[in-house]
Amino acid sequence: MSSSLRFDRGHTDDLMAFLMASPSQYHAVATAAGRLEKAGFRQVEETAAWDGTSGGKYVLRGGAIVAWYVPEGASAHTPFRIVGAHTDSPNLRVKPRPDTGAYGWRQVAVEVYGGTLLNTWLDRDLGLAGRISLRDGTHRLVNIDRPLLRVPQLAVHLDRSANPDGLKLDRQKHMQPIWGLGEVEEGDLIRFVAEEAGVDAEDVTGWDLMPHAVEPPAYLGRDRELLAGPRMDNLLSVHAATAALGAVAGQPDEELAYIPVMAAFDHEENGSQSDTGADGPLLGTVLERSVFARGGTYEDRARAFAGTVCLSSDTGHAIHPNYAERHDPTHHPVVNGGPILKVNVNMRYATDGSGRAVFAEACRKADVPWQTFVSNNSMPCGTTIGPITAARHGIQTVDIGVAILSMHSARELCGADDPYLLANALTSFLAG
């Protein structure tokens, strides 16, 4: 591998900025869209008629984005090359009636979203971000990026068993953050959020808000070879896919044999079953409309889908030095070893031998090393949008990602070189 790949940290610096700009899935898609706009893409509305012109286009829906680039001269049956990812991360979400508290403490009622590691949210300085819905049907992004909330841990003096027996947290009782002192007042939090957003509280009719750790991402280690930060599962892949799509769109059209696509979905962490999740119709609808807008028929649509390949890019597990027995004894992905190919014969991952060949060729062309991840047979295997995409759309799908530690923590850890290596592999794949 060339030293220019190994020691290029510009991409990782940019990932850190992307993470800071994206404290919620709504901010993530807005940030990705802004970067695509600078690369010449334009937004198309789902309610408008689409034309068959070439160039870069994207659709936004809630916390999801689908973007694609149609080369000049592409036929109606030209296959797609898709990178799939997700924008949501396990965290805490504000409830519909958020104002709560007791004993002179003002608190915020939250619900646990996804499989978050609860203890990692304790004793952290938390901001508040997401979106508010207004009476006129519009939405406003909100990012209160300063210490506002805190989930306080019980002192060890009051729970002597916490260290020898392990911390036990009740999701309902122990995870409600404090945000001040005084009597609980109905509507107080939303009035505060509305003021921060510059709107009248009376105009706020709904909200999708979530705490986030305000500590910025940082290089870690003697040689700064590691990266610690929030929401890398899975904004690391969203960022890499956005960079790869923009890079491919800048290549000469005659060099593109496929239509490159980025699809970043919401709600992966709780099953993908929503109108913005991978188990919804969004991706299939966008791809079909693209075919039909170029004058295609159902036959063209079938031909295009039959030749399409999707890389489902999500974070995976690096070998943990303190828990090596939890990993498969012959598969030990390491950080800074390049992206991982995820394999599970029970189809928790969608990879098969044919998909492995596609991914291996993309990495070879990009001069990027890669590794294989397989779960220990005694441990249940997680899953991704990969099997859902393959089954729902009949598209060949391959599961890949970057190996990290502390997955589903409020702050995760990866190798500082791996984000760049992933982006290079995705660029090679999208370019065909």
Short mmCIF file of C-alpha atoms in Angstrom, two decimals:
data_model
loop_
_atom_site.label_atom_id
_atom_site.label_comp_id
_atom_site.label_asym_id
_atom_site.label_seq_id
_atom_site.Cartn_x
_atom_site.Cartn_y
_atom_site.Cartn_z
CA MET A 1 0.00 0.00 0.00
CA SER A 2 1.32 3.42 -0.89
CA SER A 3 2.36 5.85 1.83
CA SER A 4 0.10 8.52 0.31
CA LEU A 5 -2.91 6.40 1.31
CA ARG A 6 -1.53 5.44 4.68
CA PHE A 7 -0.73 8.87 5.98
CA ASP A 8 -3.37 11.06 4.36
CA ARG A 9 -5.39 12.44 7.28
CA GLY A 10 -7.24 15.17 5.38
CA HIS A 11 -10.22 12.86 4.90
CA THR A 12 -10.28 11.97 8.61
CA ASP A 13 -10.07 15.64 9.58
CA ASP A 14 -13.07 16.21 7.32
CA LEU A 15 -14.92 13.30 8.93
CA MET A 16 -14.44 14.95 12.32
CA ALA A 17 -16.02 18.13 10.98
CA PHE A 18 -18.88 16.08 9.49
CA LEU A 19 -19.55 14.42 12.85
CA MET A 20 -19.63 17.76 14.64
CA ALA A 21 -22.03 19.20 12.06
CA SER A 22 -24.33 16.17 12.34
CA PRO A 23 -25.62 15.70 15.91
CA SER A 24 -28.82 14.12 14.54
CA GLN A 25 -29.80 12.21 11.42
CA TYR A 26 -31.59 15.32 10.15
CA HIS A 27 -28.41 17.34 10.38
CA ALA A 28 -26.46 14.50 8.75
CA VAL A 29 -28.58 14.48 5.60
CA ALA A 30 -28.55 18.26 5.44
CA THR A 31 -24.76 18.26 5.73
CA ALA A 32 -24.41 15.57 3.06
CA ALA A 33 -26.81 17.45 0.77
CA GLY A 34 -24.83 20.65 1.17
CA ARG A 35 -21.65 18.88 0.14
CA LEU A 36 -23.34 17.31 -2.86
CA GLU A 37 -24.70 20.72 -3.89
CA LYS A 38 -21.13 22.00 -4.02
CA ALA A 39 -20.29 19.03 -6.28
CA GLY A 40 -23.04 20.10 -8.72
CA PHE A 41 -25.96 17.97 -7.50
CA ARG A 42 -29.46 19.42 -7.27
CA GLN A 43 -32.41 18.45 -5.13
CA VAL A 44 -35.51 17.02 -6.79
CA GLU A 45 -38.86 16.96 -5.02
CA GLU A 46 -40.72 13.69 -4.77
CA THR A 47 -43.99 15.47 -5.51
CA ALA A 48 -42.68 16.97 -8.77
CA ALA A 49 -42.35 15.36 -12.19
CA TRP A 50 -38.82 14.14 -12.90
CA ASP A 51 -36.97 14.61 -16.14
CA GLY A 52 -34.39 12.35 -17.74
CA THR A 53 -31.53 14.82 -17.81
CA SER A 54 -28.04 13.75 -16.88
CA GLY A 55 -26.15 15.00 -13.84
CA GLY A 56 -26.33 14.69 -10.08
CA LYS A 57 -29.63 14.67 -8.21
CA TYR A 58 -30.81 13.86 -4.70
CA VAL A 59 -33.98 13.33 -2.69
CA LEU A 60 -34.36 14.25 0.98
CA ARG A 61 -37.00 12.66 3.16
CA GLY A 62 -36.76 13.17 6.92
CA GLY A 63 -33.51 11.62 8.10
CA ALA A 64 -32.80 9.87 4.79
CA ILE A 65 -31.11 10.90 1.56
CA VAL A 66 -30.81 9.14 -1.79
CA ALA A 67 -28.44 10.72 -4.32
CA TRP A 68 -27.43 9.56 -7.78
CA TYR A 69 -25.44 10.70 -10.80
CA VAL A 70 -26.67 9.98 -14.33
CA PRO A 71 -23.78 10.08 -16.85
CA GLU A 72 -24.37 11.66 -20.24
CA GLY A 73 -25.63 8.99 -22.63
CA ALA A 74 -26.76 6.53 -19.95
CA SER A 75 -29.45 4.19 -21.25
CA ALA A 76 -32.72 3.44 -19.49
CA HIS A 77 -31.41 -0.01 -18.53
CA THR A 78 -27.99 1.10 -17.26
CA PRO A 79 -27.38 -0.72 -13.94
CA PHE A 80 -26.76 1.08 -10.66
CA ARG A 81 -23.84 0.87 -8.27
CA ILE A 82 -25.19 1.67 -4.78
CA VAL A 83 -23.53 2.43 -1.47
CA GLY A 84 -26.05 1.99 1.33
CA ALA A 85 -25.63 3.30 4.88
CA HIS A 86 -27.72 4.66 7.74
CA THR A 87 -27.91 8.03 9.44
CA ASP A 88 -29.30 7.14 12.87
CA SER A 89 -27.33 6.16 15.96
CA PRO A 90 -28.41 4.57 19.26
CA ASN A 91 -29.13 7.33 21.75
CA LEU A 92 -31.79 8.96 23.90
CA ARG A 93 -34.86 10.64 22.39
CA VAL A 94 -37.08 13.31 23.95
CA LYS A 95 -40.60 12.13 24.75
CA PRO A 96 -43.84 13.88 23.66
CA ARG A 97 -44.31 15.26 27.19
CA PRO A 98 -40.72 16.10 28.06
CA ASP A 99 -41.06 18.15 31.23
CA THR A 100 -40.48 16.09 34.36
CA GLY A 101 -38.45 16.13 37.57
CA ALA A 102 -38.51 15.61 41.31
CA TYR A 103 -37.08 16.96 44.57
CA GLY A 104 -36.24 20.35 43.09
CA TRP A 105 -34.51 18.93 40.00
CA ARG A 106 -35.88 19.78 36.55
CA GLN A 107 -35.43 16.86 34.16
CA VAL A 108 -36.22 15.87 30.57
CA ALA A 109 -38.23 12.72 29.89
CA VAL A 110 -36.40 10.59 27.32
CA GLU A 111 -36.91 7.25 25.63
CA VAL A 112 -34.05 4.88 24.81
CA TYR A 113 -33.54 4.54 21.04
CA GLY A 114 -31.88 1.42 19.65
CA GLY A 115 -29.34 -0.75 21.44
CA THR A 116 -27.32 1.98 23.07
CA LEU A 117 -24.80 1.24 25.82
CA LEU A 118 -26.64 3.07 28.59
CA ASN A 119 -23.67 3.55 30.90
CA THR A 120 -21.81 5.57 28.25
CA TRP A 121 -24.41 8.34 28.55
CA LEU A 122 -23.77 8.83 32.27
CA ASP A 123 -21.97 11.92 33.56
CA ARG A 124 -21.48 13.40 30.07
CA ASP A 125 -22.12 17.00 29.09
CA LEU A 126 -24.97 16.75 26.61
CA GLY A 127 -26.43 19.18 24.11
CA LEU A 128 -29.79 18.85 22.38
CA ALA A 129 -30.38 18.55 18.64
CA GLY A 130 -32.87 17.39 16.03
CA ARG A 131 -35.77 19.10 14.33
CA ILE A 132 -38.98 20.86 15.29
CA SER A 133 -42.14 20.80 13.16
CA LEU A 134 -44.01 24.06 12.70
CA ARG A 135 -47.67 24.87 12.25
CA ASP A 136 -47.18 25.75 8.58
CA GLY A 137 -45.86 22.23 7.82
CA THR A 138 -42.19 23.18 7.63
CA HIS A 139 -39.34 21.91 9.78
CA ARG A 140 -36.50 23.72 11.51
CA LEU A 141 -33.19 22.12 12.48
CA VAL A 142 -32.09 22.72 16.05
CA ASN A 143 -28.60 22.26 17.47
CA ILE A 144 -27.95 23.43 21.02
CA ASP A 145 -24.31 22.45 21.01
CA ARG A 146 -23.30 23.34 24.55
CA PRO A 147 -23.56 21.62 27.94
CA LEU A 148 -27.27 21.59 28.73
CA LEU A 149 -28.16 18.12 30.03
CA ARG A 150 -26.55 15.47 32.19
CA VAL A 151 -27.55 11.95 33.28
CA PRO A 152 -25.97 11.79 36.75
CA GLN A 153 -24.62 8.49 38.02
CA LEU A 154 -25.27 7.34 41.56
CA ALA A 155 -22.25 7.79 43.82
CA VAL A 156 -20.42 4.57 44.66
CA HIS A 157 -21.02 5.29 48.35
CA LEU A 158 -24.73 4.70 47.70
CA ASP A 159 -24.21 1.60 45.55
CA ARG A 160 -21.26 -0.40 46.88
CA SER A 161 -22.12 -3.27 44.52
CA ALA A 162 -21.58 -1.21 41.34
CA ASN A 163 -17.91 -2.14 40.94
CA PRO A 164 -17.80 -5.82 41.97
CA ASP A 165 -21.20 -6.83 40.57
CA GLY A 166 -21.57 -4.44 37.63
CA LEU A 167 -23.71 -1.35 37.17
CA LYS A 168 -27.41 -2.08 36.74
CA LEU A 169 -29.46 0.62 35.05
CA ASP A 170 -33.23 0.81 34.72
CA ARG A 171 -34.04 2.34 31.34
CA GLN A 172 -37.06 4.20 32.73
CA LYS A 173 -35.84 5.35 36.15
CA HIS A 174 -32.13 6.00 35.72
CA MET A 175 -31.73 7.61 32.29
CA GLN A 176 -33.69 10.86 32.67
CA PRO A 177 -31.22 13.77 32.36
CA ILE A 178 -31.31 16.85 34.56
CA TRP A 179 -31.21 20.32 33.03
CA GLY A 180 -31.81 22.67 35.92
CA LEU A 181 -33.37 23.43 39.27
CA GLY A 182 -36.86 24.47 40.24
CA GLU A 183 -40.44 23.40 39.81
CA VAL A 184 -41.48 21.41 36.76
CA GLU A 185 -43.42 23.57 34.31
CA GLU A 186 -45.39 22.11 31.41
CA GLY A 187 -44.05 23.29 28.04
CA ASP A 188 -40.82 24.67 29.49
CA LEU A 189 -38.39 22.63 27.38
CA ILE A 190 -40.10 23.33 24.07
CA ARG A 191 -40.35 27.05 24.87
CA PHE A 192 -36.60 27.00 25.45
CA VAL A 193 -35.91 25.06 22.24
CA ALA A 194 -38.17 27.38 20.24
CA GLU A 195 -36.33 30.42 21.56
CA GLU A 196 -33.01 28.84 20.59
CA ALA A 197 -34.39 28.15 17.10
CA GLY A 198 -35.76 31.68 16.71
CA VAL A 199 -39.42 30.71 16.41
CA ASP A 200 -42.54 31.21 18.51
CA ALA A 201 -43.28 28.32 20.84
CA GLU A 202 -46.94 28.49 19.80
CA ASP A 203 -45.88 27.57 16.26
CA VAL A 204 -44.11 24.37 17.33
CA THR A 205 -46.47 21.44 16.83
CA GLY A 206 -44.04 18.52 16.93
CA TRP A 207 -40.43 17.61 17.63
CA ASP A 208 -37.80 14.94 17.05
CA LEU A 209 -35.11 15.87 19.54
CA MET A 210 -32.21 13.95 21.06
CA PRO A 211 -29.33 14.63 23.46
CA HIS A 212 -25.80 14.43 22.07
CA ALA A 213 -22.37 14.51 23.66
CA VAL A 214 -20.77 17.91 23.06
CA GLU A 215 -17.18 16.65 23.38
CA PRO A 216 -15.66 16.91 19.89
CA PRO A 217 -13.99 14.02 18.04
CA ALA A 218 -10.27 13.71 18.70
CA TYR A 219 -7.20 11.83 17.59
CA LEU A 220 -5.99 9.43 20.26
CA GLY A 221 -2.80 7.52 21.00
CA ARG A 222 0.91 8.20 21.09
CA ASP A 223 1.07 8.59 17.32
CA ARG A 224 -2.50 9.83 16.89
CA GLU A 225 -3.30 6.65 14.98
CA LEU A 226 -6.78 6.31 16.51
CA LEU A 227 -9.94 8.41 16.27
CA ALA A 228 -12.49 8.74 19.08
CA GLY A 229 -15.83 10.33 18.39
CA PRO A 230 -19.62 10.10 18.45
CA ARG A 231 -22.00 8.55 15.92
CA MET A 232 -19.34 6.80 13.83
CA ASP A 233 -21.92 4.01 13.61
CA ASN A 234 -22.82 4.95 11.00
CA LEU A 235 -21.98 8.51 9.95
CA LEU A 236 -18.47 7.30 9.14
CA SER A 237 -20.00 5.42 6.19
CA VAL A 238 -22.37 8.26 5.26
CA HIS A 239 -19.42 10.64 5.09
CA ALA A 240 -17.32 8.21 3.03
CA ALA A 241 -20.22 7.55 0.64
CA THR A 242 -20.85 11.27 0.17
CA ALA A 243 -17.18 11.87 -0.61
CA ALA A 244 -17.06 8.88 -2.98
CA LEU A 245 -20.18 9.91 -4.91
CA GLY A 246 -18.89 13.45 -5.30
CA ALA A 247 -15.53 12.14 -6.54
CA VAL A 248 -17.11 9.80 -9.09
CA ALA A 249 -19.43 12.55 -10.35
CA GLY A 250 -16.32 14.58 -11.12
CA GLN A 251 -14.92 11.92 -13.46
CA PRO A 252 -15.51 11.97 -17.24
CA ASP A 253 -18.95 10.54 -18.01
CA GLU A 254 -17.60 8.16 -20.62
CA GLU A 255 -15.61 6.36 -17.90
CA LEU A 256 -18.76 5.45 -15.93
CA ALA A 257 -20.39 2.13 -16.85
CA TYR A 258 -22.96 2.40 -14.04
CA ILE A 259 -25.16 5.01 -12.38
CA PRO A 260 -23.55 5.63 -8.97
CA VAL A 261 -25.95 5.98 -6.04
CA MET A 262 -25.71 6.80 -2.34
CA ALA A 263 -28.63 5.75 -0.12
CA ALA A 264 -28.44 6.73 3.57
CA PHE A 265 -31.47 5.56 5.55
CA ASP A 266 -32.94 6.33 8.95
CA HIS A 267 -34.14 3.83 11.61
CA GLU A 268 -31.60 1.07 10.98
CA GLU A 269 -30.97 0.80 14.69
CA ASN A 270 -34.55 -0.27 15.39
CA GLY A 271 -35.33 -2.46 12.37
CA SER A 272 -35.53 -0.14 9.33
CA GLN A 273 -39.32 -0.36 9.13
CA SER A 274 -40.38 3.17 8.28
CA ASP A 275 -40.92 5.35 5.25
CA THR A 276 -37.31 6.52 5.60
CA GLY A 277 -35.87 3.12 6.53
CA ALA A 278 -34.24 0.54 4.28
CA ASP A 279 -37.29 -1.70 4.62
CA GLY A 280 -39.47 1.05 3.15
CA PRO A 281 -40.02 1.81 -0.54
CA LEU A 282 -37.79 4.90 -0.80
CA LEU A 283 -34.77 3.43 -2.61
CA GLY A 284 -36.81 1.30 -5.02
CA THR A 285 -39.08 4.22 -5.87
CA VAL A 286 -36.15 6.53 -6.60
CA LEU A 287 -34.39 3.98 -8.79
CA GLU A 288 -37.56 3.15 -10.71
CA ARG A 289 -38.42 6.81 -11.29
CA SER A 290 -34.90 7.39 -12.57
CA VAL A 291 -35.36 4.57 -15.10
CA PHE A 292 -38.79 5.79 -16.19
CA ALA A 293 -37.68 9.43 -16.38
CA ARG A 294 -35.10 8.34 -18.96
CA GLY A 295 -37.86 6.83 -21.08
CA GLY A 296 -37.51 3.32 -19.70
CA THR A 297 -40.09 0.58 -19.45
CA TYR A 298 -40.66 -2.09 -16.81
CA GLU A 299 -38.37 -4.31 -18.88
CA ASP A 300 -35.63 -1.66 -18.62
CA ARG A 301 -36.21 -1.45 -14.89
CA ALA A 302 -35.83 -5.23 -14.55
CA ARG A 303 -32.64 -5.22 -16.63
CA ALA A 304 -31.16 -2.35 -14.61
CA PHE A 305 -31.92 -4.00 -11.25
CA ALA A 306 -30.55 -7.35 -12.43
CA GLY A 307 -27.16 -5.75 -13.12
CA THR A 308 -27.11 -3.64 -9.96
CA VAL A 309 -24.81 -4.21 -6.97
CA CYS A 310 -25.12 -2.57 -3.54
CA LEU A 311 -22.40 -2.25 -0.92
CA SER A 312 -24.07 -2.01 2.49
CA SER A 313 -21.48 -0.05 4.45
CA ASP A 314 -21.75 -0.12 8.24
CA THR A 315 -19.31 -0.33 11.10
CA GLY A 316 -18.20 -3.74 12.39
CA HIS A 317 -16.26 -5.15 15.30
CA ALA A 318 -12.48 -4.90 15.57
CA ILE A 319 -10.73 -7.50 17.71
CA HIS A 320 -10.98 -6.31 21.33
CA PRO A 321 -7.77 -6.89 23.31
CA ASN A 322 -9.66 -7.32 26.60
CA TYR A 323 -12.35 -9.66 25.24
CA ALA A 324 -10.63 -11.69 22.52
CA GLU A 325 -12.66 -14.78 23.45
CA ARG A 326 -15.82 -13.05 22.16
CA HIS A 327 -14.43 -13.04 18.61
CA ASP A 328 -14.05 -15.82 16.06
CA PRO A 329 -10.64 -17.42 16.68
CA THR A 330 -9.55 -17.26 13.03
CA HIS A 331 -10.98 -13.84 12.05
CA HIS A 332 -9.44 -10.88 13.86
CA PRO A 333 -10.11 -7.58 12.07
CA VAL A 334 -7.75 -4.87 13.26
CA VAL A 335 -8.06 -1.11 13.12
CA ASN A 336 -6.15 0.60 10.30
CA GLY A 337 -6.19 -2.71 8.45
CA GLY A 338 -8.61 -1.48 5.82
CA PRO A 339 -12.37 -2.06 5.40
CA ILE A 340 -13.94 -5.35 6.44
CA LEU A 341 -16.06 -7.75 4.43
CA LYS A 342 -18.87 -9.07 6.66
CA VAL A 343 -19.91 -12.69 6.19
CA ASN A 344 -22.70 -14.68 7.83
CA VAL A 345 -24.04 -17.82 6.15
CA ASN A 346 -27.40 -17.36 7.89
CA MET A 347 -27.79 -14.13 5.93
CA ARG A 348 -27.58 -11.68 8.80
CA TYR A 349 -25.16 -10.16 6.30
CA ALA A 350 -25.95 -10.37 2.59
CA THR A 351 -22.43 -11.24 1.38
CA ASP A 352 -21.82 -14.33 -0.76
CA GLY A 353 -18.84 -15.47 -2.83
CA SER A 354 -19.91 -13.47 -5.86
CA GLY A 355 -20.24 -10.31 -3.79
CA ARG A 356 -16.86 -10.95 -2.22
CA ALA A 357 -15.33 -10.90 -5.71
CA VAL A 358 -16.91 -7.51 -6.49
CA PHE A 359 -15.60 -5.98 -3.29
CA ALA A 360 -12.14 -7.53 -3.65
CA GLU A 361 -11.83 -6.09 -7.17
CA ALA A 362 -12.86 -2.62 -6.02
CA CYS A 363 -10.22 -2.73 -3.27
CA ARG A 364 -7.58 -4.04 -5.68
CA LYS A 365 -8.19 -1.20 -8.12
CA ALA A 366 -8.02 1.33 -5.27
CA ASP A 367 -4.87 -0.25 -3.75
CA VAL A 368 -6.76 -0.66 -0.46
CA PRO A 369 -6.19 -3.60 1.93
CA TRP A 370 -9.25 -5.36 3.29
CA GLN A 371 -10.19 -7.90 5.97
CA THR A 372 -12.98 -10.37 6.74
CA PHE A 373 -15.31 -10.37 9.73
CA VAL A 374 -17.22 -13.47 10.88
CA SER A 375 -19.00 -13.76 14.23
CA ASN A 376 -18.05 -16.32 16.84
CA ASN A 377 -20.49 -19.23 16.41
CA SER A 378 -21.43 -18.97 20.09
CA MET A 379 -22.41 -15.31 19.81
CA PRO A 380 -25.52 -13.91 18.08
CA CYS A 381 -24.70 -11.95 14.94
CA GLY A 382 -25.96 -8.44 14.33
CA THR A 383 -27.41 -7.36 11.02
CA THR A 384 -27.56 -4.35 8.70
CA ILE A 385 -29.57 -2.87 5.84
CA GLY A 386 -27.82 -5.38 3.55
CA PRO A 387 -30.19 -8.36 3.75
CA ILE A 388 -33.19 -6.01 3.73
CA THR A 389 -31.98 -4.28 0.55
CA ALA A 390 -31.24 -7.58 -1.16
CA ALA A 391 -34.61 -9.12 -0.31
CA ARG A 392 -36.77 -6.06 -0.91
CA HIS A 393 -35.33 -5.01 -4.26
CA GLY A 394 -33.78 -8.20 -5.63
CA ILE A 395 -30.41 -6.48 -5.77
CA GLN A 396 -27.09 -8.23 -5.20
CA THR A 397 -25.79 -6.82 -1.92
CA VAL A 398 -22.47 -7.08 -0.11
CA ASP A 399 -21.95 -6.12 3.54
CA ILE A 400 -18.80 -4.20 4.36
CA GLY A 401 -17.63 -1.50 6.77
CA VAL A 402 -14.91 -0.25 9.09
CA ALA A 403 -13.81 -2.16 12.18
CA ILE A 404 -14.29 -0.20 15.41
CA LEU A 405 -14.37 -0.64 19.18
CA SER A 406 -17.10 0.55 21.57
CA MET A 407 -19.89 0.18 19.02
CA HIS A 408 -23.16 1.75 20.23
CA SER A 409 -21.34 3.77 22.84
CA ALA A 410 -21.92 7.51 23.05
CA ARG A 411 -18.29 7.72 21.90
CA GLU A 412 -16.75 5.11 19.61
CA LEU A 413 -13.19 4.32 18.50
CA CYS A 414 -11.71 3.52 15.08
CA GLY A 415 -8.36 3.63 13.31
CA ALA A 416 -7.55 7.07 11.95
CA ASP A 417 -6.58 5.66 8.52
CA ASP A 418 -9.62 3.46 7.96
CA PRO A 419 -12.15 6.17 7.01
CA TYR A 420 -9.93 7.24 4.12
CA LEU A 421 -9.32 3.66 3.02
CA LEU A 422 -13.08 3.02 3.02
CA ALA A 423 -13.76 6.13 0.95
CA ASN A 424 -11.18 5.04 -1.63
CA ALA A 425 -12.73 1.57 -1.87
CA LEU A 426 -16.23 3.06 -2.28
CA THR A 427 -15.00 5.44 -4.98
CA SER A 428 -13.48 2.54 -6.88
CA PHE A 429 -16.69 0.51 -6.54
CA LEU A 430 -18.99 3.33 -7.69
CA ALA A 431 -16.75 4.08 -10.67
CA GLY A 432 -17.03 0.46 -11.77
#
